[in-house]
Amino acid sequence: MMPIVQISNLDKYFGRLHVLKNVSVDVAPREVVCIIGRSGSGKSTLLRCINFLEEPSFGTIEVDGIKVAAGEKGKGHRQLVHDVRLKTGMVFQEFNLFPHMSVLENVMEGPVTVKGMPKAQAIELAEENLDSVGLLFKKDEYPNRLSGGQKQRVAIARALSMEPKVMLFDEPTSALDPELIGEVLNVMKKVAKEGMTMLVVTHEMGFAREVADRVLVMAEGEIIEDEKPGMLFSQPKDARTKALIDRYRTGER
Amino acid sequence: MTDSTTARVPKPPLSQADLLYEAQQRRDRRFRTNVSLSWGIMLLVLLYLFSGQNFLGIKTIQLDTEFMRKNVGFIVGGLGQTLLVSFLSIILATILALLAALGRLSTIPPLYALSTFYVSLIRGTPLYLQIFFFFLALPQVGIILTGLFAGVLALGLNYGAYMSEIFRAGLSSVGKGQREAAIALGMNPRQTMQRVVLPQALRFAIPPIGNDFIAMTKDSALVSATGFLHEVMWRATRVGRAQFNNLEALIIAAAIYWIMTIILSYVQGIIEARLARGDR
């Protein structure tokens, strides 16, 4: 099958720091790919390069047929980046809900402002998505009245309301109290089951093992392992992978 | 008749927490009462100092109450002008401050320079000088502005420079994650600013803008020095000088400014409380 996400020979420098080193990854439609690695391994940067929240230094990103080369400038490039962003939805570690908008307005904002969708239609869509994350009853609340888990579920609904082809999750449960992680992971499982292509940077090994089709292990800006979770967790090839898995196993919840 | 044993439910005894809470409430109430009481006494003493009474050998100041009665209406009549010039000036200042703050965050060199140039020039010269510049210096080169227009221009430009810091703080109070969330949804820079950053920055800036408005109602008295705007201060000095009753006239003006400030501060407090309610 044609890959829906194609990352080719990607390099990223922060100043003199070489954080991504010639990274190439293909993701097939409906695939769930978890990216694990120690902090500073480049996993979040890789994810953020896909929708150009970080501008890669070299290489190309292709999402659903839209190919963007790094390092270019000008109107054409900006248009391509915009198109890629419309194909991708992103969920952040810190939720980043808009505090001055109600839950419903948060979820409507993208379709109305970016796509110019009529309000009535956007409300319908937003309510549908809020319902699917189980938070329709909170639609008139403001984000400050929600728990962390609820905020993240609204953030997922907000990203879904743009009807993206690919969902990017950047450590979606790392800022949550342990007892709130489950509800977010359950929503993510549901999204996966509905056939969404997902890239998930996470520390949740249980989730990776259960839901992922593939697990990428990153270290020092490179992908050191790309394996099905069953294989990876039972027979890690790289010593660094083994160390990472052992560390989580001992500290597993 | 109902059975007395079931009808009379005894009040549950107060817990330790209730007792402590009540004691705290009593202390707070007592503090507030005593503060009000002290305020009252100070006000009475102040009034007494100007009563003309002679008590225990302390001579107090005798005011010309006849003059005050006759002229209070005239001086209060300047309140409209005072509020009008302040209101128009705060609007101009807010617009300039916002533009200056955006310029300060701009990556385009001339815009950044324009913003810092304006702020530096205005903050580097006295407000009093600026006011005279618009009223007295500009006519020399043939630019004659009406009193109101010149006053608003001077006060607006001056306050705008100072208030740009408020907006800069407001804009930087909006976290990076907010912009990223907007960008990830596909918003362009203008939409990100309009829909996500500015609404949050403005909410942050409203209380300090209110403070500056209150300060401005008093600084508007400076434009009286030019004689072209007949607001409270101008009226007070005019009748005071003409009849050698400066003391009485200025006391009336002071009372007007003070009462006005108290009222505006009260309104400001209500607005702030309402804004705080919707806070994150």
Coordinates of C-alpha atoms in Angstrom, one line a residue:
Chain A
M1 CA 0.0 0.0 0.0
M2 CA 1.1 3.6 -0.7
P3 CA 2.4 5.1 2.5
I4 CA 0.3 8.1 3.7
V5 CA 3.2 9.6 5.5
Q6 CA 6.7 9.6 4.0
I7 CA 9.6 11.1 5.9
S8 CA 12.7 11.1 3.8
N9 CA 16.3 11.9 4.8
L10 CA 15.2 14.3 7.4
D11 CA 17.8 16.4 9.3
K12 CA 17.2 19.0 11.9
Y13 CA 19.7 21.3 13.7
F14 CA 18.9 23.5 16.7
G15 CA 21.8 25.9 16.4
R16 CA 24.8 23.6 16.3
L17 CA 22.9 20.7 17.8
H18 CA 22.2 17.9 15.4
V19 CA 18.9 16.6 16.7
L20 CA 17.6 14.5 13.8
K21 CA 20.1 12.6 11.7
N22 CA 19.0 11.5 8.2
V23 CA 15.7 10.0 9.5
S24 CA 13.4 8.2 7.0
V25 CA 10.1 6.6 7.9
D26 CA 7.1 5.5 6.0
V27 CA 3.7 5.1 7.6
A28 CA 0.9 3.2 5.9
P29 CA -2.8 4.3 6.0
R30 CA -4.6 3.2 9.2
E31 CA -1.3 2.3 10.8
V32 CA -0.6 3.2 14.5
V33 CA 3.0 4.0 15.1
C34 CA 4.4 4.6 18.5
I35 CA 7.7 6.4 18.9
I36 CA 9.6 5.8 22.1
G37 CA 13.0 6.9 23.4
R38 CA 14.7 8.8 26.2
S39 CA 14.1 12.5 26.5
G40 CA 16.4 14.4 24.1
S41 CA 16.4 11.5 21.6
G42 CA 14.6 13.6 19.0
K43 CA 11.2 11.9 19.0
S44 CA 9.1 15.0 19.7
T45 CA 11.1 17.0 17.2
L46 CA 10.5 14.3 14.5
L47 CA 6.8 14.5 15.2
R48 CA 6.8 18.3 15.1
C49 CA 8.6 18.3 11.8
I50 CA 5.8 16.5 10.2
N51 CA 3.4 19.4 10.5
F52 CA 6.2 22.0 10.3
L53 CA 5.9 23.3 13.9
E54 CA 9.6 22.8 13.5
E55 CA 11.0 23.6 10.1
P56 CA 13.3 20.7 9.2
S57 CA 16.8 21.6 8.0
F58 CA 17.0 19.1 5.2
G59 CA 14.9 16.4 3.7
T60 CA 11.3 16.0 2.6
I61 CA 7.9 15.3 4.3
E62 CA 5.1 13.9 2.3
V63 CA 1.6 13.6 3.8
D64 CA -1.2 12.2 1.7
G65 CA 0.4 13.1 -1.6
I66 CA 1.5 16.6 -0.6
K67 CA 5.3 16.8 -0.7
V68 CA 7.2 19.5 1.1
A69 CA 10.9 20.0 0.9
A70 CA 12.8 21.5 3.8
G71 CA 14.6 24.7 3.7
E72 CA 12.5 26.4 1.0
K73 CA 10.9 29.8 1.3
G74 CA 8.1 31.8 -0.4
K75 CA 4.4 31.6 -1.0
G76 CA 4.4 28.2 -2.7
H77 CA 6.2 26.6 0.2
R78 CA 3.9 28.3 2.8
Q79 CA 0.9 27.0 0.8
L80 CA 2.3 23.4 0.9
V81 CA 3.0 23.6 4.6
H82 CA -0.6 24.9 5.2
D83 CA -2.0 22.0 3.1
V84 CA 0.1 19.5 5.2
R85 CA -1.3 21.0 8.4
L86 CA -4.8 20.6 7.1
K87 CA -4.1 16.9 6.7
T88 CA -2.7 16.5 10.2
G89 CA -4.2 16.9 13.6
M90 CA -2.0 17.4 16.6
V91 CA -2.5 16.7 20.3
F92 CA 0.0 18.3 22.7
Q93 CA 1.4 17.3 26.1
E94 CA 0.1 20.5 27.7
F95 CA -3.4 20.3 25.9
N96 CA -3.2 23.9 24.8
L97 CA -6.9 24.4 24.8
F98 CA -8.0 28.0 24.1
P99 CA -8.9 29.3 27.6
H100 CA -11.1 32.1 26.4
M101 CA -13.4 29.8 24.5
S102 CA -15.9 27.3 25.7
V103 CA -15.3 23.6 25.0
L104 CA -17.7 23.7 22.1
E105 CA -16.0 26.8 20.7
N106 CA -12.6 25.2 21.0
V107 CA -13.8 22.3 18.9
M108 CA -15.6 24.6 16.4
E109 CA -12.7 27.0 16.0
G110 CA -10.7 25.1 13.4
P111 CA -13.5 24.3 11.0
V112 CA -15.0 27.8 11.2
T113 CA -11.9 30.0 11.1
V114 CA -9.6 27.9 8.9
K115 CA -12.1 26.1 6.6
G116 CA -14.8 28.7 6.7
M117 CA -17.4 26.1 7.6
P118 CA -20.9 27.6 8.4
K119 CA -21.5 27.8 12.2
A120 CA -24.5 25.5 12.3
Q121 CA -22.6 22.8 10.5
A122 CA -19.5 23.3 12.7
I123 CA -21.7 23.0 15.8
E124 CA -23.1 19.7 14.6
L125 CA -19.6 18.4 13.8
A126 CA -18.2 19.6 17.1
E127 CA -21.0 18.0 19.1
E128 CA -20.5 14.8 17.2
N129 CA -16.8 14.8 18.1
L130 CA -17.3 15.8 21.7
D131 CA -19.8 12.9 22.0
S132 CA -17.3 10.5 20.7
V133 CA -14.8 11.5 23.4
G134 CA -17.6 11.3 25.9
L135 CA -17.7 15.0 26.8
L136 CA -20.7 16.4 25.1
F137 CA -22.2 17.2 28.5
K138 CA -19.3 19.6 29.1
K139 CA -19.7 21.6 25.9
D140 CA -20.6 24.9 27.5
E141 CA -17.9 24.7 30.2
Y142 CA -14.6 26.6 29.9
P143 CA -11.4 24.6 29.9
N144 CA -10.4 25.8 33.4
R145 CA -13.3 23.8 34.8
L146 CA -12.1 20.5 33.3
S147 CA -9.7 17.9 34.7
G148 CA -6.5 17.2 32.8
G149 CA -7.9 14.1 31.3
Q150 CA -11.0 15.9 30.1
K151 CA -8.9 18.7 28.7
Q152 CA -6.9 16.2 26.6
R153 CA -10.0 14.5 25.4
V154 CA -11.4 17.9 24.2
A155 CA -8.1 18.5 22.6
I156 CA -8.4 15.3 20.7
A157 CA -11.9 16.2 19.6
R158 CA -10.6 19.6 18.5
A159 CA -8.0 18.0 16.3
L160 CA -10.5 15.4 14.9
S161 CA -12.9 18.2 14.0
M162 CA -10.5 19.3 11.2
E163 CA -11.1 15.8 9.8
P164 CA -7.3 15.1 9.4
K165 CA -5.8 12.1 7.6
V166 CA -3.1 11.6 10.2
M167 CA -3.1 12.3 14.0
L168 CA 0.0 13.3 15.7
F169 CA 0.2 12.8 19.5
D170 CA 3.1 14.4 21.4
E171 CA 3.3 12.7 24.8
P172 CA -0.5 13.1 25.3
T173 CA -0.5 11.6 28.8
S174 CA 2.8 12.9 30.2
A175 CA 1.2 15.9 31.9
L176 CA -1.6 13.9 33.5
D177 CA -2.1 12.5 37.0
P178 CA -1.7 8.7 36.8
E179 CA -5.4 8.1 37.5
L180 CA -6.4 10.3 34.5
I181 CA -4.2 8.6 31.9
G182 CA -6.6 5.7 31.3
E183 CA -9.5 7.8 30.0
V184 CA -7.2 9.5 27.4
L185 CA -5.6 6.2 26.3
N186 CA -9.1 4.7 25.9
V187 CA -10.2 7.6 23.6
M188 CA -7.0 7.1 21.6
K189 CA -7.7 3.4 21.2
K190 CA -11.1 4.2 20.0
V191 CA -9.7 6.7 17.4
A192 CA -7.2 4.0 16.3
K193 CA -10.0 1.4 16.0
E194 CA -11.9 3.8 13.7
G195 CA -9.1 3.5 11.3
M196 CA -7.1 6.7 11.9
T197 CA -3.5 6.8 11.0
M198 CA -1.6 7.8 14.2
L199 CA 1.9 8.7 15.2
V200 CA 2.2 8.7 19.0
V201 CA 5.2 9.9 20.9
T202 CA 4.7 8.2 24.3
H203 CA 6.2 6.7 27.4
E204 CA 3.2 4.4 27.8
M205 CA 4.6 1.0 27.0
G206 CA 1.4 -0.7 27.7
F207 CA -0.4 1.4 25.1
A208 CA 2.4 0.8 22.6
R209 CA 2.3 -3.0 23.1
E210 CA -1.5 -3.2 22.9
V211 CA -2.4 -0.7 20.2
A212 CA 0.6 0.0 18.0
D213 CA 1.2 -1.8 14.8
R214 CA 4.9 -0.7 14.9
V215 CA 7.1 0.8 17.4
L216 CA 10.0 3.1 16.5
V217 CA 12.8 3.5 19.0
M218 CA 14.9 6.7 18.8
A219 CA 18.2 7.5 20.3
E220 CA 20.6 10.4 19.6
G221 CA 18.5 11.6 16.6
E222 CA 18.3 8.3 14.8
I223 CA 15.7 5.5 14.6
I224 CA 17.6 2.6 16.1
E225 CA 14.7 0.1 15.9
D226 CA 11.5 -0.2 13.9
E227 CA 9.6 -3.3 14.9
K228 CA 6.3 -4.9 15.6
P229 CA 5.6 -4.4 19.4
G230 CA 5.5 -8.1 20.1
M231 CA 9.0 -8.6 18.7
L232 CA 10.4 -5.5 20.1
F233 CA 9.3 -6.0 23.7
S234 CA 10.3 -9.7 23.8
Q235 CA 13.5 -9.6 21.8
P236 CA 15.0 -6.0 21.6
K237 CA 18.0 -6.0 19.2
D238 CA 19.7 -2.9 20.4
A239 CA 21.1 -2.6 23.9
R240 CA 19.7 0.9 24.2
T241 CA 16.2 -0.4 23.4
K242 CA 16.6 -3.1 26.0
A243 CA 17.7 -0.6 28.6
L244 CA 14.8 1.6 27.8
I245 CA 12.2 -1.2 28.0
D246 CA 13.8 -2.5 31.3
R247 CA 13.6 1.0 32.8
Y248 CA 9.9 1.2 32.0
R249 CA 9.2 -2.4 33.1
T250 CA 10.6 -1.8 36.6
G251 CA 8.7 1.5 36.9
E252 CA 5.6 0.2 35.3
R253 CA 2.3 1.2 36.7
Chain B
M1 CA -49.8 18.5 68.6
T2 CA -46.6 17.0 67.3
D3 CA -44.4 15.0 69.4
S4 CA -41.9 17.4 70.9
T5 CA -39.1 14.9 70.7
T6 CA -39.3 14.7 66.9
A7 CA -40.3 18.2 66.3
R8 CA -37.3 19.8 68.0
V9 CA -34.2 18.7 66.2
P10 CA -31.2 19.9 68.2
K11 CA -28.8 22.0 66.2
P12 CA -25.6 20.0 65.5
P13 CA -22.7 21.2 67.7
L14 CA -20.2 23.5 66.0
S15 CA -17.1 21.6 64.9
Q16 CA -13.6 22.9 65.6
A17 CA -13.3 24.0 62.0
D18 CA -16.5 26.0 62.3
L19 CA -15.3 27.7 65.4
L20 CA -12.0 28.7 63.9
Y21 CA -13.7 29.9 60.8
E22 CA -16.1 32.0 62.7
A23 CA -13.3 33.5 64.8
Q24 CA -11.4 34.4 61.6
Q25 CA -14.6 36.0 60.1
R26 CA -15.0 38.0 63.3
R27 CA -11.4 39.2 63.1
D28 CA -11.8 40.2 59.5
R29 CA -15.1 42.1 60.2
R30 CA -13.5 43.9 63.2
F31 CA -10.6 45.0 61.0
R32 CA -12.8 46.3 58.3
T33 CA -15.0 48.2 60.8
N34 CA -12.0 49.8 62.5
V35 CA -10.5 50.8 59.1
S36 CA -13.8 52.5 58.1
L37 CA -14.0 54.2 61.5
S38 CA -10.5 55.6 61.2
W39 CA -11.2 56.8 57.7
G40 CA -14.3 58.6 59.1
I41 CA -12.3 60.3 61.8
M42 CA -9.5 61.4 59.4
L43 CA -12.2 62.8 57.1
L44 CA -13.8 64.7 60.0
V45 CA -10.4 66.1 61.1
L46 CA -9.7 67.2 57.5
L47 CA -13.1 68.9 57.3
Y48 CA -12.6 70.5 60.8
L49 CA -9.3 72.0 59.7
F50 CA -11.2 74.1 57.2
S51 CA -14.2 74.9 59.4
G52 CA -13.0 78.2 60.8
Q53 CA -13.8 77.0 64.3
N54 CA -11.6 77.8 67.2
F55 CA -11.2 74.9 69.6
L56 CA -8.7 74.4 72.4
G57 CA -6.6 77.2 71.0
I58 CA -6.1 75.6 67.6
K59 CA -7.0 78.0 64.9
T60 CA -8.6 76.4 61.8
I61 CA -8.9 77.9 58.3
Q62 CA -12.0 79.9 57.5
L63 CA -13.3 79.3 54.0
D64 CA -15.4 81.7 52.0
T65 CA -18.4 79.5 51.9
E66 CA -20.4 82.1 50.0
F67 CA -17.9 81.9 47.2
M68 CA -17.9 78.1 47.2
R69 CA -21.7 77.9 47.0
K70 CA -21.7 80.3 44.1
N71 CA -18.9 78.7 42.1
V72 CA -19.2 75.0 42.8
G73 CA -21.6 74.6 39.9
F74 CA -19.2 76.3 37.5
I75 CA -16.3 74.1 38.4
V76 CA -18.3 70.9 38.4
G77 CA -19.4 71.9 34.9
G78 CA -15.9 71.1 33.7
L79 CA -16.3 67.5 34.7
G80 CA -17.8 66.7 31.3
Q81 CA -14.7 68.1 29.5
T82 CA -12.4 66.3 31.9
L83 CA -14.1 62.9 31.3
L84 CA -14.4 63.5 27.6
V85 CA -10.7 64.4 27.1
S86 CA -9.7 61.4 29.3
F87 CA -12.0 59.0 27.5
L88 CA -10.9 60.0 24.0
S89 CA -7.3 60.0 25.1
I90 CA -7.4 56.5 26.6
I91 CA -8.9 55.2 23.3
L92 CA -6.1 56.8 21.3
A93 CA -3.5 55.6 23.8
T94 CA -4.9 52.0 23.7
I95 CA -4.6 51.9 19.9
L96 CA -1.1 53.4 19.9
A97 CA 0.0 51.1 22.7
L98 CA -1.3 48.0 20.9
L99 CA 0.5 49.0 17.7
A100 CA 3.7 49.9 19.5
A101 CA 3.6 46.5 21.3
L102 CA 3.0 44.6 18.1
G103 CA 5.8 46.6 16.5
R104 CA 8.1 45.7 19.3
L105 CA 7.4 42.0 18.6
S106 CA 7.8 42.5 14.9
T107 CA 10.8 41.0 13.0
I108 CA 10.6 43.7 10.4
P109 CA 13.4 46.2 11.2
P110 CA 11.6 49.5 10.4
L111 CA 8.5 48.5 12.4
Y112 CA 10.6 47.5 15.4
A113 CA 12.5 50.7 15.1
L114 CA 9.4 52.9 14.7
S115 CA 8.0 51.3 17.9
T116 CA 11.1 51.8 20.0
F117 CA 11.7 55.3 18.5
Y118 CA 8.2 56.5 19.5
V119 CA 8.4 55.0 23.0
S120 CA 11.9 56.4 23.6
L121 CA 11.0 59.9 22.4
I122 CA 7.8 60.2 24.4
R123 CA 9.2 58.6 27.5
G124 CA 12.3 60.8 27.3
T125 CA 10.4 64.1 27.4
P126 CA 8.0 65.5 30.1
L127 CA 4.3 65.3 29.6
Y128 CA 4.0 68.9 30.5
L129 CA 6.3 69.8 27.7
Q130 CA 4.4 67.6 25.2
I131 CA 1.2 69.3 26.1
F132 CA 2.6 72.8 25.5
F133 CA 4.2 71.5 22.3
F134 CA 0.8 70.7 20.8
F135 CA -0.9 73.9 22.1
L136 CA 1.8 76.5 21.8
A137 CA 4.6 75.3 19.6
L138 CA 2.7 73.9 16.6
P139 CA 0.8 77.1 15.9
Q140 CA 4.1 78.8 15.3
V141 CA 4.5 76.6 12.1
G142 CA 0.9 77.2 11.2
I143 CA -0.7 74.1 12.7
I144 CA -3.6 75.2 14.9
L145 CA -5.5 72.4 16.7
T146 CA -8.6 72.8 18.7
G147 CA -8.2 72.6 22.5
L148 CA -9.8 69.2 22.7
F149 CA -7.9 67.7 19.8
A150 CA -4.6 69.0 21.0
G151 CA -5.2 67.7 24.5
V152 CA -6.3 64.3 23.3
L153 CA -3.3 64.1 21.0
A154 CA -0.8 65.0 23.8
L155 CA -2.3 62.8 26.4
G156 CA -3.0 59.9 24.0
L157 CA 0.5 59.9 22.6
N158 CA 2.1 60.1 26.0
Y159 CA 0.0 57.4 27.7
G160 CA 0.3 55.2 24.6
A161 CA 4.0 55.0 25.0
Y162 CA 3.8 54.0 28.6
M163 CA 0.9 51.6 28.0
S164 CA 2.7 49.7 25.2
E165 CA 4.5 47.9 28.0
I166 CA 1.2 46.6 29.3
F167 CA 0.4 45.1 25.9
R168 CA 3.8 43.7 25.5
A169 CA 3.4 41.9 28.8
G170 CA -0.1 40.9 27.8
L171 CA 1.1 39.4 24.5
S172 CA 4.0 37.6 26.1
S173 CA 1.7 36.2 28.8
V174 CA 0.0 34.1 26.1
G175 CA 2.0 30.9 26.0
K176 CA 3.9 29.4 23.1
G177 CA 1.6 26.4 23.2
Q178 CA -1.4 28.6 22.4
R179 CA 0.2 29.7 19.1
E180 CA 1.3 26.2 18.3
A181 CA -2.2 24.9 18.8
A182 CA -3.6 27.5 16.5
I183 CA -0.9 26.9 13.9
A184 CA -1.4 23.1 14.1
L185 CA -5.1 23.7 13.3
G186 CA -4.0 25.5 10.1
M187 CA -4.4 29.1 11.2
N188 CA -2.3 31.7 9.4
P189 CA -0.4 34.3 11.5
R190 CA -3.2 36.8 11.2
Q191 CA -5.9 34.4 12.4
T192 CA -3.6 33.1 15.2
M193 CA -3.2 36.7 16.4
Q194 CA -6.9 37.7 16.0
R195 CA -8.5 34.5 17.3
V196 CA -6.1 33.2 19.9
V197 CA -3.4 35.6 21.1
L198 CA -5.1 39.0 21.1
P199 CA -8.3 38.0 23.0
Q200 CA -6.1 36.6 25.8
A201 CA -3.7 39.5 25.8
L202 CA -6.5 42.0 25.9
R203 CA -8.1 40.3 28.9
F204 CA -4.8 40.5 30.6
A205 CA -4.5 44.2 29.8
I206 CA -7.9 45.5 30.8
P207 CA -7.2 46.0 34.5
P208 CA -4.0 48.0 33.9
I209 CA -5.8 50.0 31.2
G210 CA -8.5 50.9 33.8
N211 CA -5.8 52.1 36.2
D212 CA -4.2 54.3 33.5
F213 CA -7.6 55.7 32.7
I214 CA -8.1 56.8 36.3
A215 CA -4.6 58.3 36.3
M216 CA -5.3 60.1 33.1
T217 CA -8.5 61.8 34.4
K218 CA -6.1 63.5 36.9
D219 CA -3.3 64.2 34.4
S220 CA -5.9 65.8 32.2
A221 CA -5.7 68.7 34.6
L222 CA -2.3 69.6 33.1
V223 CA -4.0 70.6 29.8
S224 CA -5.7 73.4 31.8
A225 CA -2.3 75.2 31.8
T226 CA -2.7 76.0 28.2
G227 CA -6.1 77.6 28.7
F228 CA -7.8 76.0 25.7
L229 CA -9.8 73.3 27.4
H230 CA -12.3 74.3 30.0
E231 CA -12.2 71.3 32.2
V232 CA -12.3 71.1 36.0
M233 CA -8.8 72.5 36.7
W234 CA -9.1 75.3 34.3
R235 CA -12.4 76.4 35.8
A236 CA -11.1 76.2 39.3
T237 CA -8.0 78.4 38.6
R238 CA -10.1 80.8 36.6
V239 CA -12.6 81.7 39.3
G240 CA -10.1 81.3 42.0
R241 CA -7.6 83.8 40.5
A242 CA -10.3 86.3 39.5
Q243 CA -11.7 86.6 43.0
F244 CA -8.7 85.8 45.1
N245 CA -10.3 82.6 46.3
N246 CA -7.7 80.1 45.1
L247 CA -7.9 78.1 48.3
E248 CA -11.7 77.5 48.0
A249 CA -11.6 76.9 44.3
L250 CA -8.8 74.3 44.5
I251 CA -10.5 72.6 47.4
I252 CA -13.6 72.2 45.3
A253 CA -11.5 70.9 42.4
A254 CA -9.7 68.5 44.7
A255 CA -12.9 67.1 46.0
I256 CA -14.3 66.6 42.5
Y257 CA -11.1 64.7 41.4
W258 CA -11.1 62.7 44.6
I259 CA -14.7 61.6 44.5
M260 CA -14.4 60.9 40.8
T261 CA -11.4 58.7 41.4
I262 CA -13.1 56.8 44.2
I263 CA -16.1 56.1 41.9
L264 CA -13.9 55.0 39.0
S265 CA -11.8 52.8 41.2
Y266 CA -14.9 51.1 42.5
V267 CA -16.2 50.5 39.0
Q268 CA -12.7 49.2 38.1
G269 CA -12.9 46.8 41.0
I270 CA -16.2 45.4 39.8
I271 CA -14.8 44.9 36.2
E272 CA -11.7 43.2 37.6
A273 CA -13.7 40.8 39.8
R274 CA -15.9 39.9 36.8
L275 CA -12.8 39.2 34.6
A276 CA -11.2 37.1 37.4
R277 CA -14.2 34.9 37.5
G278 CA -13.7 33.5 34.0
D279 CA -10.0 33.0 34.6
R280 CA -8.2 29.8 33.9

